[in-house]
């Protein structure tokens, strides 16, 4: 049994270099995130080679900062955890190589964590921290969903839109894949639409902020029902982002597709001649690392016509509505009484408000991570590693990156 239950976790799967020290999967001592947004912003998306280079630069200072903030040295730890997939191969390898070296040098066990499971544990970590922060133990409402109930987890980020049934089992968790996107992830759609409209990278926070100034019903975007034949034929997913899980045997009602709405936005922009405005905006908002300050929402708002704001609000309304419809349908069909929503897109205000209202209407439990725990971080990786430390499920010395690692069965 680990003495203090202290895990140092490292996360480098995409464009954030992160390290955290978490005690017993429920108490964050430190969480440090070095974002590469400024590096990738001028390209409008993550450039894998640049991501690896930036991770190499950041990993040592980020881990040092996490240990210093937790006021601990390597010898005081019980394990090292690291994200081993899914993600960018070169980026993952930086974290894995460094974690392996630390484990080898200290003799500490190494725990490999699936990034998607990390996102689910971000919610659980947050729930435990909120619970322990309450001065008195709150009495559970009779019939209210509890921690032992299966949860329907929506992981919605720049790389993933996956639905899992998560079941607590003998101190650990079992996951069953219930649904996922056939093409783009929801966050990817946000980023591509934002790029098309001349907004910065990542696009989610810009669209989130600007949507409140538009009419969400102005453009009636529709998601067509995904045909059964498509997935039953066992066809390969169309994009890299969709490769993290097989699609056979999934109920088509719980499958997502976000490439169509991206094309519909493009068509709307052409038809309503909004492209010149987008080009002006791109120029006005261009991030110049040598010339701060960075552009603000007010700067963006000043460049947006009402039709553009209406388009942004309608896009967001449609995406949030589609995520909501399928998530609640899956929860109902599988008898899940609580819903966990996590990943970068879970930071979205409209999504949080609508999911919360629908959960209340149906009498279901709903949880989100804090905004800091919604996007990539290492505290969630440490939290997911904790049950593995208890059960002694350690990585082998030849651990390598698994860029298309799936979660569950
Ligand atoms: O979880 P995350 O940090 O990285 C991945 O694992 O992909 O998610 C990043 C994604 C980006 O696509 C970003 O545009 C989106 O999350 N995002 C948001 C918001 N904040 C970040 N999307 C919608 N609304 C937001 N407030
Ligand atoms: Zn992520």
Short mmCIF file of N, CA and C in Angstrom, two decimals, residues 146-320:
data_model
loop_
_atom_site.label_atom_id
_atom_site.label_comp_id
_atom_site.label_asym_id
_atom_site.label_seq_id
_atom_site.Cartn_x
_atom_site.Cartn_y
_atom_site.Cartn_z
N UNK A 146 -25.69 7.99 -7.12
CA UNK A 146 -24.50 8.00 -6.27
C UNK A 146 -23.27 7.62 -7.09
N UNK A 147 -22.10 7.68 -6.44
CA UNK A 147 -20.83 7.37 -7.08
C UNK A 147 -20.76 5.93 -7.58
N UNK A 148 -21.58 5.06 -6.98
CA UNK A 148 -21.52 3.64 -7.37
C UNK A 148 -22.39 3.34 -8.58
N UNK A 149 -23.19 4.32 -9.00
CA UNK A 149 -24.04 4.11 -10.18
C UNK A 149 -23.22 4.22 -11.45
N UNK A 150 -23.60 3.47 -12.51
CA UNK A 150 -22.92 3.68 -13.78
C UNK A 150 -23.16 5.10 -14.28
N UNK A 151 -22.17 5.66 -14.95
CA UNK A 151 -22.31 7.02 -15.48
C UNK A 151 -22.14 6.98 -16.98
N UNK A 152 -22.85 7.88 -17.65
CA UNK A 152 -22.67 8.03 -19.09
C UNK A 152 -21.69 9.19 -19.25
N UNK A 153 -20.52 8.92 -19.85
CA UNK A 153 -19.50 9.97 -19.95
C UNK A 153 -19.36 10.43 -21.39
N UNK A 154 -19.51 11.75 -21.60
CA UNK A 154 -19.26 12.35 -22.92
C UNK A 154 -17.89 13.03 -22.87
N UNK A 155 -16.94 12.49 -23.65
CA UNK A 155 -15.61 13.11 -23.75
C UNK A 155 -15.60 13.91 -25.05
N UNK A 156 -15.58 15.23 -24.93
CA UNK A 156 -15.76 16.08 -26.11
C UNK A 156 -14.66 17.13 -26.15
N UNK A 157 -13.71 16.89 -27.09
CA UNK A 157 -12.53 17.77 -27.13
C UNK A 157 -12.14 18.04 -28.58
N UNK A 158 -10.90 18.53 -28.76
CA UNK A 158 -10.44 18.81 -30.12
C UNK A 158 -10.13 17.54 -30.90
N UNK A 159 -9.87 16.45 -30.18
CA UNK A 159 -9.52 15.20 -30.85
C UNK A 159 -10.58 14.13 -30.72
N UNK A 160 -11.55 14.31 -29.80
CA UNK A 160 -12.49 13.22 -29.52
C UNK A 160 -13.91 13.70 -29.29
N UNK A 161 -14.85 12.87 -29.72
CA UNK A 161 -16.24 13.02 -29.30
C UNK A 161 -16.72 11.60 -29.08
N UNK A 162 -16.58 11.14 -27.85
CA UNK A 162 -16.84 9.73 -27.52
C UNK A 162 -17.82 9.65 -26.36
N UNK A 163 -18.71 8.66 -26.44
CA UNK A 163 -19.64 8.39 -25.34
C UNK A 163 -19.26 7.04 -24.73
N UNK A 164 -19.10 7.02 -23.41
CA UNK A 164 -18.78 5.76 -22.72
C UNK A 164 -19.77 5.52 -21.60
N UNK A 165 -20.05 4.24 -21.35
CA UNK A 165 -20.72 3.88 -20.11
C UNK A 165 -19.60 3.53 -19.15
N UNK A 166 -19.47 4.27 -18.07
CA UNK A 166 -18.38 4.06 -17.10
C UNK A 166 -18.97 3.42 -15.85
N UNK A 167 -18.43 2.23 -15.50
CA UNK A 167 -18.96 1.50 -14.34
C UNK A 167 -17.88 1.29 -13.29
N UNK A 168 -18.14 1.72 -12.03
CA UNK A 168 -17.17 1.43 -10.99
C UNK A 168 -17.18 -0.08 -10.72
N UNK A 169 -15.99 -0.69 -10.62
CA UNK A 169 -15.93 -2.14 -10.40
C UNK A 169 -14.68 -2.47 -9.60
N UNK A 170 -14.89 -2.99 -8.39
CA UNK A 170 -13.80 -3.45 -7.52
C UNK A 170 -12.67 -2.42 -7.42
N UNK A 171 -13.01 -1.19 -7.08
CA UNK A 171 -12.00 -0.16 -6.86
C UNK A 171 -11.48 0.48 -8.13
N UNK A 172 -11.84 -0.08 -9.28
CA UNK A 172 -11.38 0.54 -10.52
C UNK A 172 -12.59 0.83 -11.41
N UNK A 173 -12.38 1.13 -12.68
CA UNK A 173 -13.49 1.49 -13.56
C UNK A 173 -13.46 0.65 -14.83
N UNK A 174 -14.65 0.31 -15.31
CA UNK A 174 -14.76 -0.38 -16.60
C UNK A 174 -15.50 0.55 -17.56
N UNK A 175 -15.03 0.55 -18.80
CA UNK A 175 -15.63 1.46 -19.79
C UNK A 175 -16.16 0.67 -20.98
N UNK A 176 -17.36 1.04 -21.42
CA UNK A 176 -17.89 0.46 -22.64
C UNK A 176 -18.15 1.60 -23.61
N UNK A 177 -17.59 1.49 -24.81
CA UNK A 177 -17.83 2.52 -25.81
C UNK A 177 -19.27 2.41 -26.29
N UNK A 178 -19.96 3.54 -26.28
CA UNK A 178 -21.38 3.55 -26.63
C UNK A 178 -21.60 4.31 -27.95
N UNK A 179 -20.80 5.33 -28.17
CA UNK A 179 -20.96 6.13 -29.39
C UNK A 179 -19.72 6.96 -29.62
N UNK A 180 -19.61 7.53 -30.82
CA UNK A 180 -18.48 8.41 -31.11
C UNK A 180 -18.66 9.05 -32.48
N UNK A 181 -17.75 9.95 -32.81
CA UNK A 181 -17.88 10.62 -34.10
C UNK A 181 -17.33 9.73 -35.21
N UNK A 182 -17.96 9.86 -36.36
CA UNK A 182 -17.47 9.13 -37.53
C UNK A 182 -16.42 9.92 -38.29
N UNK A 183 -16.35 11.21 -38.01
CA UNK A 183 -15.38 12.04 -38.75
C UNK A 183 -14.73 13.05 -37.81
N UNK A 184 -15.09 14.33 -37.91
CA UNK A 184 -14.45 15.34 -37.06
C UNK A 184 -14.94 15.26 -35.61
N UNK A 185 -14.07 15.65 -34.69
CA UNK A 185 -14.49 15.83 -33.30
C UNK A 185 -15.21 17.17 -33.19
N UNK A 186 -16.05 17.33 -32.15
CA UNK A 186 -16.80 18.58 -32.01
C UNK A 186 -15.85 19.78 -31.88
N UNK A 187 -14.77 19.62 -31.10
CA UNK A 187 -13.80 20.72 -30.93
C UNK A 187 -13.11 21.06 -32.24
N UNK A 188 -12.90 20.03 -33.05
CA UNK A 188 -12.28 20.23 -34.36
C UNK A 188 -13.20 21.09 -35.23
N UNK A 189 -14.52 20.83 -35.15
CA UNK A 189 -15.49 21.62 -35.92
C UNK A 189 -15.45 23.08 -35.44
N UNK A 190 -15.39 23.27 -34.11
CA UNK A 190 -15.28 24.63 -33.57
C UNK A 190 -14.03 25.32 -34.14
N UNK A 191 -12.91 24.59 -34.12
CA UNK A 191 -11.64 25.18 -34.57
C UNK A 191 -11.67 25.50 -36.06
N UNK A 192 -12.27 24.60 -36.87
CA UNK A 192 -12.30 24.82 -38.32
C UNK A 192 -13.24 25.96 -38.69
N UNK A 193 -14.40 26.02 -38.01
CA UNK A 193 -15.35 27.11 -38.29
C UNK A 193 -14.73 28.45 -37.87
N UNK A 194 -14.04 28.44 -36.73
CA UNK A 194 -13.40 29.68 -36.26
C UNK A 194 -12.34 30.14 -37.27
N UNK A 195 -11.59 29.19 -37.80
CA UNK A 195 -10.54 29.53 -38.77
C UNK A 195 -11.17 30.12 -40.03
N UNK A 196 -12.24 29.48 -40.48
CA UNK A 196 -12.95 29.96 -41.66
C UNK A 196 -13.45 31.39 -41.47
N UNK A 197 -13.85 31.72 -40.24
CA UNK A 197 -14.41 33.04 -39.97
C UNK A 197 -13.33 34.06 -39.56
N UNK A 198 -12.06 33.64 -39.65
CA UNK A 198 -10.97 34.57 -39.35
C UNK A 198 -10.74 34.80 -37.87
N UNK A 199 -11.25 33.86 -37.04
CA UNK A 199 -11.04 33.98 -35.58
C UNK A 199 -9.77 33.23 -35.19
N UNK A 200 -9.30 33.43 -33.97
CA UNK A 200 -8.05 32.82 -33.54
C UNK A 200 -8.14 31.34 -33.22
N UNK A 201 -6.97 30.76 -32.89
CA UNK A 201 -6.89 29.35 -32.50
C UNK A 201 -6.55 29.26 -31.02
N UNK A 202 -7.13 28.34 -30.25
CA UNK A 202 -8.23 27.46 -30.62
C UNK A 202 -9.54 28.23 -30.74
N UNK A 203 -10.44 27.72 -31.60
CA UNK A 203 -11.63 28.46 -31.94
C UNK A 203 -12.73 28.43 -30.89
N UNK A 204 -12.78 27.36 -30.08
CA UNK A 204 -13.88 27.19 -29.12
C UNK A 204 -14.13 28.40 -28.24
N UNK A 205 -13.12 28.89 -27.56
CA UNK A 205 -13.37 30.03 -26.65
C UNK A 205 -13.87 31.28 -27.39
N UNK A 206 -13.42 31.52 -28.64
CA UNK A 206 -13.90 32.68 -29.41
C UNK A 206 -15.38 32.51 -29.74
N UNK A 207 -15.72 31.35 -30.25
CA UNK A 207 -17.12 31.12 -30.66
C UNK A 207 -18.02 31.16 -29.42
N UNK A 208 -17.55 30.55 -28.33
CA UNK A 208 -18.30 30.56 -27.07
C UNK A 208 -18.64 32.00 -26.66
N UNK A 209 -17.63 32.88 -26.71
CA UNK A 209 -17.83 34.26 -26.25
C UNK A 209 -18.68 35.08 -27.22
N UNK A 210 -18.48 34.87 -28.54
CA UNK A 210 -19.20 35.69 -29.53
C UNK A 210 -20.64 35.23 -29.73
N UNK A 211 -20.92 33.94 -29.43
CA UNK A 211 -22.25 33.38 -29.69
C UNK A 211 -23.35 34.12 -28.92
N UNK A 212 -22.97 34.65 -27.76
CA UNK A 212 -24.02 35.31 -26.95
C UNK A 212 -24.54 36.60 -27.58
N UNK A 213 -23.86 37.10 -28.64
CA UNK A 213 -24.31 38.33 -29.31
C UNK A 213 -25.15 38.03 -30.55
N UNK A 214 -25.34 36.74 -30.87
CA UNK A 214 -26.09 36.41 -32.09
C UNK A 214 -27.40 35.70 -31.78
N UNK A 215 -28.20 35.53 -32.82
CA UNK A 215 -29.47 34.82 -32.69
C UNK A 215 -29.25 33.32 -33.00
N UNK A 216 -29.40 32.44 -32.01
CA UNK A 216 -29.11 31.02 -32.23
C UNK A 216 -30.08 30.33 -33.17
N UNK A 217 -31.21 31.00 -33.48
CA UNK A 217 -32.20 30.38 -34.36
C UNK A 217 -32.18 30.98 -35.77
N UNK A 218 -31.20 31.84 -36.04
CA UNK A 218 -31.17 32.53 -37.34
C UNK A 218 -30.89 31.57 -38.49
N UNK A 219 -29.96 30.64 -38.30
CA UNK A 219 -29.62 29.69 -39.37
C UNK A 219 -30.00 28.28 -38.89
N UNK A 220 -30.97 27.66 -39.56
CA UNK A 220 -31.45 26.36 -39.07
C UNK A 220 -30.56 25.19 -39.52
N UNK A 221 -29.40 25.00 -38.86
CA UNK A 221 -28.54 23.87 -39.18
C UNK A 221 -29.20 22.59 -38.70
N UNK A 222 -29.10 21.55 -39.52
CA UNK A 222 -29.73 20.27 -39.12
C UNK A 222 -28.69 19.16 -39.19
N UNK A 223 -28.78 18.23 -38.25
CA UNK A 223 -27.92 17.03 -38.30
C UNK A 223 -28.75 15.89 -38.83
N UNK A 224 -28.31 15.31 -39.94
CA UNK A 224 -29.10 14.21 -40.49
C UNK A 224 -28.86 12.95 -39.66
N UNK A 225 -29.84 12.09 -39.65
CA UNK A 225 -29.72 10.82 -38.92
C UNK A 225 -28.66 9.95 -39.59
N UNK A 226 -27.74 9.41 -38.80
CA UNK A 226 -26.69 8.58 -39.38
C UNK A 226 -27.27 7.22 -39.74
N UNK A 227 -26.96 6.81 -40.97
CA UNK A 227 -27.55 5.57 -41.48
C UNK A 227 -26.92 4.34 -40.83
N UNK A 228 -27.76 3.36 -40.54
CA UNK A 228 -27.31 2.13 -39.91
C UNK A 228 -26.28 1.40 -40.77
N UNK A 229 -26.55 1.37 -42.06
CA UNK A 229 -25.72 0.58 -42.97
C UNK A 229 -24.25 1.00 -42.90
N UNK A 230 -24.03 2.29 -42.76
CA UNK A 230 -22.68 2.84 -42.80
C UNK A 230 -21.77 2.17 -41.77
N UNK A 231 -22.26 2.08 -40.52
CA UNK A 231 -21.36 1.54 -39.51
C UNK A 231 -21.42 0.02 -39.44
N UNK A 232 -22.59 -0.54 -39.79
CA UNK A 232 -22.66 -2.01 -39.73
C UNK A 232 -21.78 -2.64 -40.80
N UNK A 233 -21.51 -1.89 -41.85
CA UNK A 233 -20.62 -2.41 -42.88
C UNK A 233 -19.18 -2.46 -42.37
N UNK A 234 -18.93 -1.90 -41.16
CA UNK A 234 -17.61 -1.96 -40.55
C UNK A 234 -16.59 -1.13 -41.29
N UNK A 235 -17.08 -0.09 -42.00
CA UNK A 235 -16.14 0.75 -42.76
C UNK A 235 -15.18 1.47 -41.83
N UNK A 236 -13.97 1.69 -42.31
CA UNK A 236 -12.97 2.38 -41.49
C UNK A 236 -13.40 3.83 -41.29
N UNK A 237 -13.12 4.39 -40.10
CA UNK A 237 -13.43 5.79 -39.89
C UNK A 237 -12.69 6.66 -40.90
N UNK A 238 -13.27 7.86 -41.15
CA UNK A 238 -12.73 8.68 -42.24
C UNK A 238 -11.54 9.55 -41.85
N UNK A 239 -11.37 9.84 -40.57
CA UNK A 239 -10.26 10.71 -40.20
C UNK A 239 -9.42 10.07 -39.10
N UNK A 240 -8.23 10.65 -38.91
CA UNK A 240 -7.34 10.16 -37.86
C UNK A 240 -8.02 10.28 -36.49
N UNK A 241 -8.73 11.39 -36.31
CA UNK A 241 -9.35 11.64 -35.01
C UNK A 241 -10.34 10.56 -34.63
N UNK A 242 -10.92 9.89 -35.60
CA UNK A 242 -11.96 8.91 -35.32
C UNK A 242 -11.42 7.50 -35.16
N UNK A 243 -10.10 7.35 -35.21
CA UNK A 243 -9.54 6.00 -35.20
C UNK A 243 -9.40 5.38 -33.81
N UNK A 244 -9.76 6.13 -32.77
CA UNK A 244 -9.47 5.65 -31.43
C UNK A 244 -10.47 4.62 -30.92
N UNK A 245 -11.37 4.17 -31.73
CA UNK A 245 -12.29 3.13 -31.28
C UNK A 245 -13.00 2.52 -32.47
N UNK A 246 -13.32 1.25 -32.39
CA UNK A 246 -14.02 0.61 -33.50
C UNK A 246 -15.48 1.09 -33.56
N UNK A 247 -16.09 1.01 -34.73
CA UNK A 247 -17.47 1.51 -34.83
C UNK A 247 -18.50 0.40 -34.98
N UNK A 248 -18.04 -0.83 -35.23
CA UNK A 248 -19.02 -1.91 -35.39
C UNK A 248 -19.80 -2.07 -34.09
N UNK A 249 -21.05 -2.48 -34.21
CA UNK A 249 -21.92 -2.79 -33.06
C UNK A 249 -22.36 -1.58 -32.23
N UNK A 250 -22.11 -0.38 -32.71
CA UNK A 250 -22.62 0.79 -31.97
C UNK A 250 -23.99 1.17 -32.52
N UNK A 251 -24.86 1.59 -31.62
CA UNK A 251 -26.19 2.05 -32.03
C UNK A 251 -26.02 3.34 -32.85
N UNK A 252 -26.51 3.38 -34.08
CA UNK A 252 -26.33 4.59 -34.92
C UNK A 252 -26.92 5.85 -34.30
N UNK A 253 -27.86 5.69 -33.37
CA UNK A 253 -28.44 6.88 -32.73
C UNK A 253 -27.42 7.61 -31.86
N UNK A 254 -26.32 6.91 -31.51
CA UNK A 254 -25.33 7.52 -30.62
C UNK A 254 -24.03 7.84 -31.37
N UNK A 255 -24.12 7.87 -32.70
CA UNK A 255 -22.95 8.24 -33.51
C UNK A 255 -23.06 9.72 -33.88
N UNK A 256 -21.92 10.38 -33.95
CA UNK A 256 -21.88 11.80 -34.30
C UNK A 256 -21.18 12.00 -35.63
N UNK A 257 -21.46 13.14 -36.25
CA UNK A 257 -20.74 13.53 -37.47
C UNK A 257 -20.73 15.05 -37.53
N UNK A 258 -19.55 15.65 -37.51
CA UNK A 258 -19.46 17.11 -37.49
C UNK A 258 -18.84 17.70 -38.75
N UNK A 259 -18.56 16.85 -39.74
CA UNK A 259 -17.94 17.42 -40.94
C UNK A 259 -18.99 18.14 -41.79
N UNK A 260 -20.25 17.68 -41.72
CA UNK A 260 -21.32 18.28 -42.52
C UNK A 260 -21.61 19.72 -42.12
N UNK A 261 -21.65 19.98 -40.84
CA UNK A 261 -22.00 21.34 -40.38
C UNK A 261 -20.88 22.33 -40.75
N UNK A 262 -19.65 21.83 -40.76
CA UNK A 262 -18.51 22.66 -41.16
C UNK A 262 -18.70 23.09 -42.63
N UNK A 263 -19.10 22.15 -43.49
CA UNK A 263 -19.34 22.46 -44.90
C UNK A 263 -20.54 23.40 -45.04
N UNK A 264 -21.57 23.18 -44.22
CA UNK A 264 -22.76 24.04 -44.29
C UNK A 264 -22.40 25.47 -43.91
N UNK A 265 -21.51 25.64 -42.93
CA UNK A 265 -21.08 26.99 -42.54
C UNK A 265 -20.32 27.63 -43.70
N UNK A 266 -19.46 26.85 -44.34
CA UNK A 266 -18.67 27.35 -45.47
C UNK A 266 -19.61 27.84 -46.59
N UNK A 267 -20.63 27.02 -46.86
CA UNK A 267 -21.59 27.38 -47.91
C UNK A 267 -22.33 28.67 -47.55
N UNK A 268 -22.72 28.79 -46.28
CA UNK A 268 -23.44 29.97 -45.81
C UNK A 268 -22.57 31.22 -45.96
N UNK A 269 -21.29 31.07 -45.63
CA UNK A 269 -20.34 32.19 -45.73
C UNK A 269 -20.23 32.66 -47.18
N UNK A 270 -20.13 31.70 -48.10
CA UNK A 270 -20.01 32.05 -49.53
C UNK A 270 -21.29 32.72 -50.02
N UNK A 271 -22.42 32.10 -49.69
CA UNK A 271 -23.72 32.56 -50.17
C UNK A 271 -24.04 33.97 -49.68
N UNK A 272 -23.64 34.28 -48.45
CA UNK A 272 -23.97 35.58 -47.87
C UNK A 272 -22.80 36.56 -47.92
N UNK A 273 -21.80 36.19 -48.72
CA UNK A 273 -20.66 37.07 -48.96
C UNK A 273 -19.98 37.54 -47.66
N UNK A 274 -19.77 36.60 -46.74
CA UNK A 274 -19.15 36.96 -45.45
C UNK A 274 -17.64 36.77 -45.45
N UNK A 275 -17.10 36.32 -46.60
CA UNK A 275 -15.66 36.02 -46.63
C UNK A 275 -14.77 37.27 -46.52
N UNK A 276 -15.11 38.36 -47.27
CA UNK A 276 -14.24 39.55 -47.14
C UNK A 276 -14.15 40.03 -45.68
N UNK A 277 -15.28 39.98 -44.99
CA UNK A 277 -15.30 40.38 -43.57
C UNK A 277 -14.39 39.47 -42.74
N UNK A 278 -14.41 38.16 -43.06
CA UNK A 278 -13.57 37.20 -42.32
C UNK A 278 -12.09 37.48 -42.55
N UNK A 279 -11.75 37.87 -43.80
CA UNK A 279 -10.34 38.16 -44.11
C UNK A 279 -9.86 39.40 -43.34
N UNK A 280 -10.72 40.42 -43.29
CA UNK A 280 -10.38 41.63 -42.52
C UNK A 280 -10.16 41.27 -41.06
N UNK A 281 -11.03 40.40 -40.55
CA UNK A 281 -10.95 40.00 -39.14
C UNK A 281 -9.65 39.23 -38.88
N UNK A 282 -9.32 38.34 -39.83
CA UNK A 282 -8.08 37.55 -39.67
C UNK A 282 -6.87 38.48 -39.50
N UNK A 283 -6.83 39.50 -40.35
CA UNK A 283 -5.73 40.47 -40.28
C UNK A 283 -5.72 41.19 -38.92
N UNK A 284 -6.94 41.63 -38.52
CA UNK A 284 -7.05 42.42 -37.28
C UNK A 284 -6.69 41.60 -36.04
N UNK A 285 -6.99 40.28 -36.09
CA UNK A 285 -6.80 39.47 -34.88
C UNK A 285 -5.52 38.64 -34.91
N UNK A 286 -4.74 38.78 -35.96
CA UNK A 286 -3.54 37.95 -36.09
C UNK A 286 -2.67 38.07 -34.83
N UNK A 287 -2.28 36.90 -34.30
CA UNK A 287 -1.45 36.92 -33.09
C UNK A 287 -0.01 37.22 -33.49
N UNK A 288 0.51 38.28 -32.94
CA UNK A 288 1.92 38.61 -33.21
C UNK A 288 2.68 38.48 -31.90
N UNK A 289 3.45 37.36 -31.76
CA UNK A 289 4.13 37.11 -30.49
C UNK A 289 5.05 38.27 -30.09
N UNK A 290 5.56 39.01 -31.11
CA UNK A 290 6.47 40.10 -30.80
C UNK A 290 5.73 41.40 -30.48
N UNK A 291 4.41 41.42 -30.70
CA UNK A 291 3.67 42.66 -30.48
C UNK A 291 2.43 42.44 -29.63
N UNK A 292 2.63 42.14 -28.34
CA UNK A 292 1.46 42.00 -27.47
C UNK A 292 0.78 43.37 -27.34
N UNK A 293 -0.43 43.53 -26.83
CA UNK A 293 -1.25 42.49 -26.20
C UNK A 293 -2.00 41.63 -27.21
N UNK A 294 -2.41 40.47 -26.74
CA UNK A 294 -3.18 39.57 -27.60
C UNK A 294 -4.58 40.13 -27.80
N UNK A 295 -5.19 39.86 -28.99
CA UNK A 295 -6.52 40.40 -29.25
C UNK A 295 -7.56 39.89 -28.25
N UNK A 296 -8.55 40.76 -28.00
CA UNK A 296 -9.60 40.41 -27.03
C UNK A 296 -10.91 40.13 -27.76
N UNK A 297 -11.90 39.68 -27.00
CA UNK A 297 -13.23 39.44 -27.57
C UNK A 297 -13.82 40.75 -28.10
N UNK A 298 -13.54 41.86 -27.41
CA UNK A 298 -14.05 43.17 -27.87
C UNK A 298 -13.47 43.49 -29.25
N UNK A 299 -12.18 43.16 -29.45
CA UNK A 299 -11.55 43.39 -30.75
C UNK A 299 -12.29 42.57 -31.82
N UNK A 300 -12.58 41.31 -31.49
CA UNK A 300 -13.26 40.43 -32.45
C UNK A 300 -14.67 40.94 -32.73
N UNK A 301 -15.37 41.34 -31.66
CA UNK A 301 -16.75 41.81 -31.79
C UNK A 301 -16.83 43.02 -32.72
N UNK A 302 -15.84 43.89 -32.62
CA UNK A 302 -15.83 45.10 -33.45
C UNK A 302 -15.73 44.78 -34.94
N UNK A 303 -15.27 43.56 -35.27
CA UNK A 303 -15.12 43.21 -36.69
C UNK A 303 -16.27 42.35 -37.20
N UNK A 304 -17.24 42.01 -36.33
CA UNK A 304 -18.30 41.06 -36.72
C UNK A 304 -19.59 41.76 -37.08
N UNK A 305 -20.13 41.46 -38.27
CA UNK A 305 -21.46 41.96 -38.64
C UNK A 305 -22.51 41.09 -37.92
N UNK A 306 -23.76 41.58 -37.89
CA UNK A 306 -24.81 40.79 -37.23
C UNK A 306 -25.01 39.42 -37.90
N UNK A 307 -25.00 39.35 -39.26
CA UNK A 307 -25.14 38.01 -39.86
C UNK A 307 -24.04 37.04 -39.42
N UNK A 308 -22.81 37.52 -39.22
CA UNK A 308 -21.73 36.63 -38.75
C UNK A 308 -22.00 36.17 -37.32
N UNK A 309 -22.44 37.10 -36.48
CA UNK A 309 -22.74 36.73 -35.09
C UNK A 309 -23.90 35.74 -35.03
N UNK A 310 -24.88 35.93 -35.90
CA UNK A 310 -26.01 34.99 -35.95
C UNK A 310 -25.55 33.61 -36.41
N UNK A 311 -24.64 33.61 -37.38
CA UNK A 311 -24.10 32.33 -37.88
C UNK A 311 -23.35 31.61 -36.76
N UNK A 312 -22.53 32.33 -36.02
CA UNK A 312 -21.75 31.75 -34.91
C UNK A 312 -22.70 31.18 -33.85
N UNK A 313 -23.70 31.97 -33.47
CA UNK A 313 -24.65 31.51 -32.44
C UNK A 313 -25.43 30.28 -32.91
N UNK A 314 -25.80 30.27 -34.20
CA UNK A 314 -26.58 29.14 -34.73
C UNK A 314 -25.73 27.88 -34.80
N UNK A 315 -24.46 28.04 -35.19
CA UNK A 315 -23.54 26.89 -35.24
C UNK A 315 -23.42 26.27 -33.85
N UNK A 316 -23.15 27.12 -32.87
CA UNK A 316 -22.97 26.60 -31.50
C UNK A 316 -24.24 25.94 -30.98
N UNK A 317 -25.38 26.58 -31.27
CA UNK A 317 -26.66 26.05 -30.80
C UNK A 317 -26.90 24.65 -31.39
N UNK A 318 -26.57 24.50 -32.66
CA UNK A 318 -26.79 23.21 -33.33
C UNK A 318 -25.85 22.14 -32.77
N UNK A 319 -24.57 22.47 -32.58
CA UNK A 319 -23.61 21.48 -32.07
C UNK A 319 -23.99 21.07 -30.64
N UNK A 320 -24.27 22.04 -29.80
CA UNK A 320 -24.63 21.72 -28.40
C UNK A 320 -25.91 20.88 -28.37
#
